[in-house]
Structure formats: C-alpha cells, structure tokens
Short mmCIF file of C-alpha atoms in Angstrom, two decimals:
data_model
loop_
_atom_site.label_atom_id
_atom_site.label_comp_id
_atom_site.label_asym_id
_atom_site.label_seq_id
_atom_site.Cartn_x
_atom_site.Cartn_y
_atom_site.Cartn_z
CA MET A 1 8.42 2.50 -51.32
CA ALA A 2 9.93 -0.76 -51.51
CA LYS A 3 9.15 -3.15 -48.50
CA ARG A 4 12.07 -3.71 -46.13
CA HIS A 5 13.18 -7.21 -45.58
CA ILE A 6 13.36 -8.43 -42.12
CA THR A 7 17.10 -9.67 -41.58
CA ASN A 8 17.61 -12.93 -39.69
CA ALA A 9 18.82 -11.29 -36.69
CA GLU A 10 15.71 -9.25 -36.38
CA MET A 11 13.29 -12.40 -36.83
CA LYS A 12 15.45 -14.28 -34.31
CA LYS A 13 15.16 -11.40 -31.71
CA ASN A 14 11.42 -11.09 -32.66
CA ASN A 15 10.65 -14.77 -31.83
CA ARG A 16 12.82 -14.78 -28.74
CA ASN A 17 10.63 -11.67 -27.60
CA ARG A 18 7.53 -13.30 -28.44
CA ILE A 19 8.66 -16.26 -26.35
CA PHE A 20 9.83 -14.38 -23.48
CA ARG A 21 6.64 -12.25 -23.21
CA TYR A 22 4.48 -15.30 -23.53
CA MET A 23 6.30 -17.13 -20.41
CA CYS A 24 5.89 -13.94 -18.42
CA LYS A 25 2.00 -14.69 -18.49
CA TYR A 26 2.61 -18.10 -16.48
CA ASP A 27 4.17 -18.94 -13.38
CA LYS A 28 5.56 -22.14 -15.08
CA ILE A 29 5.43 -23.65 -18.62
CA SER A 30 6.90 -26.22 -21.00
CA ASN A 31 8.65 -25.90 -24.35
CA PRO A 32 6.06 -28.06 -25.90
CA ASP A 33 3.04 -25.74 -24.74
CA ILE A 34 5.04 -22.59 -25.88
CA SER A 35 5.69 -24.32 -29.38
CA TYR A 36 1.97 -25.21 -29.50
CA GLU A 37 0.30 -21.92 -28.51
CA LEU A 38 2.77 -19.62 -30.59
CA LYS A 39 2.94 -22.08 -33.53
CA MET A 40 6.68 -22.29 -33.66
CA SER A 41 8.86 -25.22 -34.05
CA LEU A 42 9.81 -27.04 -30.89
CA PRO A 43 13.49 -26.86 -31.56
CA MET A 44 13.30 -23.17 -32.24
CA VAL A 45 11.73 -22.62 -28.93
CA THR A 46 13.86 -24.94 -27.01
CA GLN A 47 16.92 -22.99 -28.35
CA ASN A 48 15.55 -19.67 -27.39
CA THR A 49 14.66 -20.76 -23.80
CA LYS A 50 18.08 -22.28 -23.78
CA GLU A 51 19.57 -18.84 -24.60
CA LEU A 52 17.34 -17.35 -21.99
CA MET A 53 18.51 -19.53 -19.37
CA GLU A 54 22.06 -18.88 -20.22
CA ARG A 55 21.26 -15.13 -19.83
CA GLY A 56 19.83 -15.83 -16.18
CA LEU A 57 16.29 -14.83 -17.24
CA VAL A 58 14.50 -18.36 -17.28
CA VAL A 59 15.16 -21.14 -14.91
CA GLU A 60 13.97 -25.07 -14.65
CA VAL A 61 11.63 -25.48 -11.87
CA GLY A 62 10.83 -29.22 -11.87
CA GLU A 63 8.33 -31.03 -14.18
CA LEU A 64 4.75 -30.46 -15.16
CA GLU A 65 1.88 -33.17 -14.45
CA SER A 66 1.87 -35.82 -16.97
CA THR A 67 -0.93 -36.05 -19.55
CA GLY A 68 -0.24 -39.47 -20.51
CA GLY A 69 3.21 -39.49 -21.66
CA ARG A 70 6.73 -38.46 -20.61
CA ARG A 71 6.47 -35.32 -17.91
CA ALA A 72 7.70 -32.04 -19.62
CA LYS A 73 10.49 -30.20 -17.84
CA ALA A 74 8.69 -26.98 -16.58
CA ILE A 75 10.50 -23.63 -16.94
CA SER A 76 9.80 -20.21 -15.58
CA VAL A 77 10.97 -16.56 -15.89
CA ASP A 78 12.97 -15.37 -12.97
CA PHE A 79 10.89 -12.35 -12.50
CA ASN A 80 13.39 -11.05 -9.96
CA SER A 81 16.32 -11.39 -12.32
CA LYS A 82 15.66 -7.92 -13.54
CA LEU A 83 14.59 -5.33 -11.29
CA ALA A 84 13.59 -1.46 -11.82
CA ILE A 85 13.32 1.63 -9.86
CA GLY A 86 10.58 4.14 -10.07
CA LEU A 87 11.33 7.67 -8.65
CA GLY A 88 8.24 9.91 -8.46
CA ILE A 89 9.21 13.60 -7.81
CA THR A 90 6.51 16.10 -6.59
CA ARG A 91 6.44 19.54 -5.01
CA ASN A 92 6.86 18.53 -1.53
CA HIS A 93 7.40 14.58 -1.71
CA VAL A 94 9.54 11.82 -3.02
CA GLY A 95 7.90 8.55 -3.96
CA LEU A 96 10.38 5.26 -4.44
CA VAL A 97 9.25 1.98 -5.91
CA LEU A 98 11.15 -1.10 -6.63
CA THR A 99 9.65 -3.54 -9.02
CA ASN A 100 10.47 -6.78 -11.08
CA LEU A 101 10.02 -8.07 -14.41
CA ALA A 102 6.49 -8.98 -13.68
CA GLY A 103 5.49 -5.53 -12.44
CA GLU A 104 5.26 -6.70 -8.98
CA VAL A 105 5.67 -3.54 -6.28
CA LEU A 106 8.59 -5.33 -4.13
CA LYS A 107 8.84 -2.20 -2.16
CA TYR A 108 7.61 1.51 -2.05
CA ASP A 109 8.18 4.66 0.22
CA ARG A 110 7.07 7.95 0.31
CA SER A 111 8.81 10.89 2.11
CA TYR A 112 8.51 14.53 2.54
CA GLN A 113 11.12 16.23 0.48
CA PRO A 114 10.11 19.84 -0.82
CA TYR A 115 11.77 20.23 -4.19
CA GLN A 116 14.64 22.50 -5.02
CA ASN A 117 16.58 22.59 -8.39
CA SER A 118 20.02 22.13 -6.58
CA GLU A 119 22.81 19.49 -5.90
CA SER A 120 21.85 19.07 -2.33
CA TYR A 121 18.38 18.07 -3.25
CA TYR A 122 19.50 15.52 -5.65
CA HIS A 123 22.37 14.15 -3.31
CA GLU A 124 19.64 13.99 -0.41
CA VAL A 125 17.35 11.70 -2.77
CA ASP A 126 19.95 9.61 -3.94
CA ARG A 127 20.77 9.17 -0.14
CA LYS A 128 17.22 8.08 0.23
CA LEU A 129 17.59 5.89 -2.51
CA ASP A 130 20.38 4.22 -1.57
CA ALA A 131 18.67 3.45 1.84
CA PHE A 132 15.80 2.33 0.16
CA LEU A 133 17.74 -0.32 -1.67
CA GLU A 134 19.69 -1.28 1.33
CA GLU A 135 16.32 -2.17 3.05
CA SER A 136 14.91 -3.92 0.10
CA GLY A 137 17.67 -6.59 0.32
CA MET A 138 17.80 -7.06 -3.37
CA ASP A 139 20.69 -7.66 -5.37
CA ARG A 140 21.77 -4.25 -6.80
CA ARG A 141 23.43 -6.03 -9.95
CA ASN A 142 19.82 -6.77 -11.24
CA ILE A 143 18.82 -3.27 -11.55
CA LEU A 144 18.11 -2.00 -15.11
CA GLY A 145 17.66 1.66 -14.45
CA ILE A 146 15.55 4.28 -12.73
CA GLY A 147 12.41 5.77 -13.89
CA ILE A 148 11.76 9.44 -12.99
CA SER A 149 8.35 10.93 -13.25
CA PHE A 150 7.97 14.67 -13.21
CA PRO A 151 5.21 16.99 -12.93
CA GLY A 152 5.75 19.04 -16.18
CA ILE A 153 6.35 18.87 -19.73
CA VAL A 154 9.12 16.16 -20.17
CA ASN A 155 10.29 16.36 -23.73
CA CYS A 156 11.72 13.14 -24.82
CA GLU A 157 13.11 14.48 -28.13
CA LYS A 158 14.98 17.36 -26.52
CA GLU A 159 15.82 15.32 -23.55
CA GLU A 160 14.88 17.96 -20.96
CA ILE A 161 11.84 18.79 -18.57
CA THR A 162 10.90 21.74 -20.79
CA TYR A 163 8.94 23.55 -18.15
CA SER A 164 7.27 22.89 -14.94
CA HIS A 165 5.00 25.44 -13.21
CA VAL A 166 4.52 23.18 -10.33
CA LEU A 167 8.33 23.06 -9.61
CA ASP A 168 9.39 26.30 -11.02
CA LEU A 169 11.55 24.65 -13.45
CA GLU A 170 12.54 25.56 -17.16
CA HIS A 171 14.77 23.58 -19.71
CA VAL A 172 16.38 21.32 -17.25
CA SER A 173 18.20 18.65 -19.22
CA PHE A 174 17.85 14.88 -18.40
CA ALA A 175 21.76 14.69 -18.11
CA SER A 176 21.92 17.29 -15.44
CA VAL A 177 19.46 15.19 -13.12
CA SER A 178 20.92 11.77 -14.48
CA ARG A 179 24.34 12.52 -13.22
CA PHE A 180 23.32 12.26 -9.67
CA PHE A 181 22.34 8.61 -9.78
CA SER A 182 24.46 5.37 -10.29
CA TYR A 183 21.96 3.80 -12.86
CA PRO A 184 20.47 4.78 -16.30
CA CYS A 185 17.88 7.30 -16.04
CA TYR A 186 14.44 7.35 -18.00
CA PHE A 187 11.91 10.22 -17.74
CA LEU A 188 8.14 10.78 -18.06
CA ASN A 189 5.67 13.39 -16.95
CA ASP A 190 3.64 12.13 -13.94
CA ALA A 191 0.42 11.76 -15.73
CA ASN A 192 2.06 9.65 -18.38
CA ALA A 193 3.42 7.71 -16.05
CA GLY A 194 0.28 6.93 -14.21
CA ALA A 195 -1.35 6.05 -17.42
CA TYR A 196 1.57 3.68 -18.29
CA ALA A 197 0.89 1.93 -14.93
CA GLU A 198 -2.74 1.47 -15.78
CA GLY A 199 -2.07 0.69 -19.55
CA ILE A 200 1.06 -1.66 -20.16
CA HIS A 201 -0.70 -4.80 -18.68
CA PRO A 202 -2.40 -6.88 -21.39
CA ASP A 203 -5.95 -6.92 -19.78
CA SER A 204 -6.24 -3.34 -19.98
CA SER A 205 -8.68 -1.28 -22.24
CA GLU A 206 -7.44 -0.77 -25.89
CA ARG A 207 -7.56 2.96 -25.39
CA PHE A 208 -8.40 5.12 -22.52
CA PHE A 209 -7.49 8.53 -21.00
CA TYR A 210 -5.88 8.79 -17.65
CA LEU A 211 -7.06 11.78 -15.65
CA SER A 212 -4.42 12.42 -12.81
CA LEU A 213 -6.12 14.16 -9.84
CA SER A 214 -3.09 15.10 -7.51
CA ASN A 215 -2.18 18.33 -5.99
CA SER A 216 -2.10 19.46 -9.85
CA VAL A 217 -4.47 18.13 -12.35
CA GLY A 218 -3.02 16.25 -15.49
CA GLY A 219 -3.99 13.65 -17.96
CA ALA A 220 -2.67 11.05 -20.65
CA ILE A 221 -3.95 9.22 -23.73
CA PHE A 222 -3.13 5.55 -23.89
CA SER A 223 -3.76 3.68 -26.89
CA ARG A 224 -2.63 0.23 -28.23
CA GLY A 225 0.09 -0.40 -25.78
CA GLU A 226 1.73 3.22 -26.10
CA LEU A 227 1.35 6.63 -24.71
CA ILE A 228 0.15 9.48 -27.41
CA GLN A 229 2.64 12.27 -26.54
CA GLY A 230 1.63 15.35 -28.95
CA LYS A 231 3.66 17.46 -31.12
CA ASP A 232 5.45 19.21 -28.16
CA PHE A 233 4.95 16.30 -25.65
CA ARG A 234 1.84 18.36 -24.09
CA CYS A 235 -1.04 16.01 -25.08
CA GLY A 236 -3.45 15.44 -22.33
CA GLU A 237 -2.90 18.49 -20.13
CA VAL A 238 -6.22 18.96 -19.39
CA GLY A 239 -5.48 20.51 -16.09
CA HIS A 240 -5.06 23.93 -17.89
CA MET A 241 -8.09 23.72 -19.96
CA THR A 242 -10.54 26.69 -19.19
CA VAL A 243 -13.83 25.21 -17.43
CA VAL A 244 -15.14 28.67 -16.13
CA ALA A 245 -14.36 31.87 -18.35
CA ASP A 246 -12.38 34.37 -16.06
CA GLY A 247 -12.77 31.82 -13.14
CA ALA A 248 -10.66 30.98 -10.00
CA PRO A 249 -7.14 31.80 -10.44
CA CYS A 250 -4.49 28.69 -11.33
CA TYR A 251 -1.19 28.49 -10.27
CA CYS A 252 -0.48 28.81 -13.94
CA GLY A 253 -1.06 32.35 -13.94
CA LYS A 254 -4.38 32.04 -15.92
CA ARG A 255 -8.11 31.84 -14.72
CA GLY A 256 -10.62 29.31 -14.69
CA CYS A 257 -8.41 26.27 -15.22
CA LEU A 258 -9.64 22.80 -14.42
CA ASP A 259 -6.72 22.59 -11.91
CA ALA A 260 -8.28 25.24 -10.07
CA TYR A 261 -11.41 23.47 -9.23
CA CYS A 262 -10.28 19.75 -9.13
CA CYS A 263 -6.78 19.66 -7.82
CA ALA A 264 -6.65 17.27 -4.61
CA LYS A 265 -5.78 20.41 -2.45
CA ARG A 266 -9.41 21.42 -3.15
CA LEU A 267 -10.39 18.63 -0.94
CA SER A 268 -7.51 18.28 1.57
CA GLU A 269 -7.49 21.66 2.54
CA LEU A 270 -10.39 21.03 4.79
CA THR A 271 -8.53 18.34 6.78
CA ASP A 272 -4.90 19.92 6.97
CA GLY A 273 -3.54 18.47 3.84
CA LYS A 274 -4.68 14.88 4.53
CA LEU A 275 -6.73 13.68 1.75
CA GLU A 276 -7.67 10.36 3.53
CA ALA A 277 -9.09 12.09 6.45
CA PHE A 278 -11.31 14.10 3.86
CA PHE A 279 -12.81 10.78 2.55
CA GLU A 280 -13.32 9.41 5.94
CA GLY A 281 -15.29 12.58 6.85
CA LEU A 282 -17.33 12.45 3.59
CA GLY A 283 -18.03 8.83 4.52
CA ARG A 284 -19.52 9.87 7.72
CA GLY A 285 -21.73 12.55 6.10
CA GLU A 286 -19.92 15.52 7.50
CA ALA A 287 -21.83 18.57 6.25
CA ASP A 288 -18.82 20.58 5.09
CA LYS A 289 -17.17 17.61 3.29
CA VAL A 290 -20.30 16.91 1.50
CA LYS A 291 -20.79 20.21 0.21
CA VAL A 292 -17.21 20.66 -0.96
CA TRP A 293 -17.52 17.06 -2.55
CA ASP A 294 -20.70 18.07 -4.50
CA ARG A 295 -18.91 21.16 -5.74
CA TYR A 296 -16.02 19.08 -6.71
CA THR A 297 -17.79 16.55 -8.57
CA THR A 298 -19.94 18.92 -10.44
CA TYR A 299 -16.74 20.53 -12.05
CA LEU A 300 -14.88 16.94 -12.57
CA SER A 301 -17.98 15.83 -14.07
CA ALA A 302 -18.39 18.40 -16.73
CA ALA A 303 -14.47 17.78 -17.65
CA ILE A 304 -15.18 14.20 -17.95
CA ASN A 305 -17.96 14.68 -20.07
CA ASN A 306 -15.82 17.26 -22.31
CA ILE A 307 -13.10 14.71 -22.71
CA TYR A 308 -15.48 11.71 -23.48
CA MET A 309 -17.05 13.80 -26.23
CA ILE A 310 -13.72 14.44 -27.92
CA LEU A 311 -11.99 11.24 -27.39
CA ASP A 312 -14.97 8.63 -27.01
CA CYS A 313 -12.98 6.35 -24.63
CA ASP A 314 -12.98 4.86 -21.23
CA ILE A 315 -11.61 7.76 -18.69
CA ILE A 316 -9.71 6.41 -15.71
CA LEU A 317 -9.53 8.33 -12.51
CA GLY A 318 -6.12 8.63 -11.10
CA GLY A 319 -3.89 10.54 -8.95
CA TYR A 320 -4.35 11.01 -5.28
CA VAL A 321 -8.02 11.44 -5.63
CA GLY A 322 -8.48 8.45 -7.98
CA GLY A 323 -6.86 6.47 -5.25
CA CYS A 324 -9.38 7.45 -2.67
CA ILE A 325 -12.67 7.52 -4.90
CA ASN A 326 -13.85 4.01 -5.01
CA GLU A 327 -16.70 4.13 -2.33
CA HIS A 328 -17.68 7.78 -3.79
CA ILE A 329 -17.48 7.05 -7.69
CA ARG A 330 -21.31 6.75 -8.00
CA ASP A 331 -21.57 10.54 -7.26
CA VAL A 332 -19.42 11.26 -10.36
CA TRP A 333 -21.25 8.70 -12.40
CA GLU A 334 -24.80 10.32 -11.51
CA LYS A 335 -23.64 13.71 -12.67
CA VAL A 336 -22.08 12.25 -15.87
CA GLU A 337 -25.18 10.43 -16.66
CA VAL A 338 -27.03 13.66 -16.61
CA LEU A 339 -24.61 15.57 -18.71
CA ASN A 340 -23.97 12.56 -21.37
CA THR A 341 -25.56 13.55 -24.59
CA PHE A 342 -25.58 9.89 -25.96
CA GLY A 343 -27.56 8.30 -23.12
CA LYS A 344 -27.77 7.64 -19.63
CA ASP A 345 -24.21 5.74 -19.33
CA SER A 346 -21.22 6.32 -17.18
CA SER A 347 -19.64 2.79 -17.23
CA PHE A 348 -16.58 4.56 -19.26
CA VAL A 349 -15.57 6.48 -15.97
CA LYS A 350 -13.48 4.09 -14.06
CA PRO A 351 -11.31 4.16 -10.71
CA CYS A 352 -7.69 3.54 -11.04
CA THR A 353 -6.08 0.22 -10.44
CA TYR A 354 -2.84 1.44 -8.88
CA LYS A 355 -3.47 3.60 -5.96
CA ILE A 356 -0.01 4.25 -4.41
CA GLU A 357 2.74 5.82 -6.35
CA ALA A 358 1.30 5.14 -9.34
CA ALA A 359 3.79 7.63 -11.25
CA ALA A 360 6.69 6.12 -9.78
CA LEU A 361 5.42 2.58 -10.58
CA GLY A 362 4.53 3.58 -14.16
CA ALA A 363 8.15 5.19 -14.72
CA ALA A 364 9.57 1.98 -13.55
CA LEU A 365 7.68 -0.08 -15.61
CA GLN A 366 8.60 1.81 -18.63
CA VAL A 367 12.28 0.70 -17.69
CA ILE A 368 10.95 -2.91 -17.77
CA GLU A 369 9.13 -2.72 -20.76
CA ILE A 370 12.32 -1.21 -22.68
CA PHE A 371 14.23 -4.27 -21.49
CA VAL A 372 11.68 -6.70 -22.52
CA GLU A 373 11.35 -5.17 -25.74
CA ASN A 374 15.21 -5.80 -26.32
CA VAL A 375 15.27 -9.44 -24.82
#
C-alpha cells in the first residue's frame, strides 16, 4: 500500500496542536522556549501562537525573568476560554461537573433524581443544569459541549445506548437524549468515563484496567491514551463475569456475577445507603462492618487477581468504593499478594485519583480532548 503524504494543511494543524498541548503543561512560557523544546523554528512557533491568541486561547501575561539578555514575553493558555460539562446519569442520581482546558473541576454537584426514560426526566435534568451553570458564573459562550455518562453499553458506532440493565433501557439513540440540551452531546459508558479521567493526563500509567465499584460494577481498559472499546463496545464488563458458579442472584438475571458480591450496595446496605458511614464504622473496628468488609475484599481480591492474570497491568480501583478505599486498601493488597502466582506483589493495585463524580468528569474531559485534538 502506498504511503499517504501529509498535506501542508495537516502539517500546520499538527504543529499547532503540538504547540498548544505543550503550552497546556505550563502556567506561562515564551516562544523561544517552545521553539527550543519542540525543535521548531522560532518564526513557526510565533506564527502559531499568534493564531492561538487571535482565537482567544492564548494570552500575553507579562515577561519572563531575564537570563542575561532581553526579557522574553510570557504567554499562557487561557484555560477558562473553553469549558465542558460532565453529566453523570445513574439509577438514582445526577452528577454535574464543569471543567476547563486544564481539566480543573470548577464546580460539581450531585442530586437525587431517580432515572426515568421520559421527557419529564430530561427536562428536569436540563433545569438542574441551567441552575448549575447560573451558579457557576462562567460565560456559557465558552462551553464546548456536554459529556454524558450512562451505566450500560454505549455503542458509539450505532450512536445508541444499546442496553442498560441498571436503567432498564434498550436501544436509546443519542439523538433522543441530545435533543433536550442546548449544547453538543458526547456519550460514554460510566466505567469508561472514569477510566478516561484517570488516563487522559500525561503522568498516568501507559496501560491500566479501571475497576468501577459503584452500585453496579464495571470496568474499562485504557491503553496508550485511548479506551479499548471492544467489538460491540462491551470491553471490560467484569461486573458480569462469574465468580461463584450458581451463586448469588445478580440484577442482570444471572447468578454468581461479580456485581452480586462487590457492588457498593453490599457495604452501604449496612448504613442506610451511606457508604461513607460504612467506612467510618469500619475505621472504628465495628464488628459487623469488619465481617462484611472481609467477605467483600475476599471476592474483590479474587477478581483483581483474575484480571491481572489476563491483562498484566495496573488495576485502579474506582467508583464509589474506590473513592473511599485509601485507608483500607492494605486489606486488599494482603489478599492479592496471597493469590498472586508471580510473587508477593500487590503494587499494581492502586486507588483512584478522582474520587468525586469521576464518571461525569471523564465524560467532560473527553469533550475537552476532542476540542484540543482539533486546535
């Protein structure tokens, strides 16, 4: 096959993208510094940063300290020049996140809103979103779009939520949801969105598995800056792998699924649905919490070991439980070390970085990344 030649327009876009991404790493920088680090000519860099200024993405912020000669002008990305909304839809709640080009969470909110596949539900969510944005005080003209996370199979090729046992949905088109909102909408599975939040930053692991431990269990593989989706967008659905033959019933209708043993409800049902209260009691050594936690981590560790044996990569514990597990992760490490065939190692098991509204944040960050790719 003949190699395709890159056009001048594509090369110019690639150079501008490299420059913009590099600038996003710093509070302020100069054109000569960019030229030196990216090995581009100074006129090329200057022309590109001028274009970025004209688009309102980059601003002058004074001068850098002198290193012996004339002080260079300092330039910086105006991170709030573009914003993205994250909307996390679950069975009983709606999560909202507002983020900027730096991935900073500018505002977040979580409210009780039981899911219904109805116009009234989406009108209410849009009303909540409008109030959320009004409270933020940010310029709505800067909003790029809404990233929406759903618990279920989100098929980006067919542009539909193929099905969601949790929400009792089948074949809901993206368009039928998007029509209720005033901004472009982008869709992700909730576990994929959580993985995206963990993996999109440059200091993250090259490859990892994200194990989402919320009121349903899911998973996602993130590798080399991208989600691995699978043939039918079902990659990573470990919540429905069998861990006990003919075991406890799962909401999907099968028996013995990991979800039946390791969803967050197995813990929070002891504390009236309040997961934080469970971990507070566990921290105090309350006997009933300790007993349930021991059972929970036994199944969780077996699942972690199985995933590790197949994928040989870091495993990040996310979702509701992952957000609370820091002080108790050693309980998991100890059991994983016993199961690990290749030595007493559990360093590959890590708590998540983003502990609040990770799915909504990840969905918003995808919107940001789509924009940055096309700068």
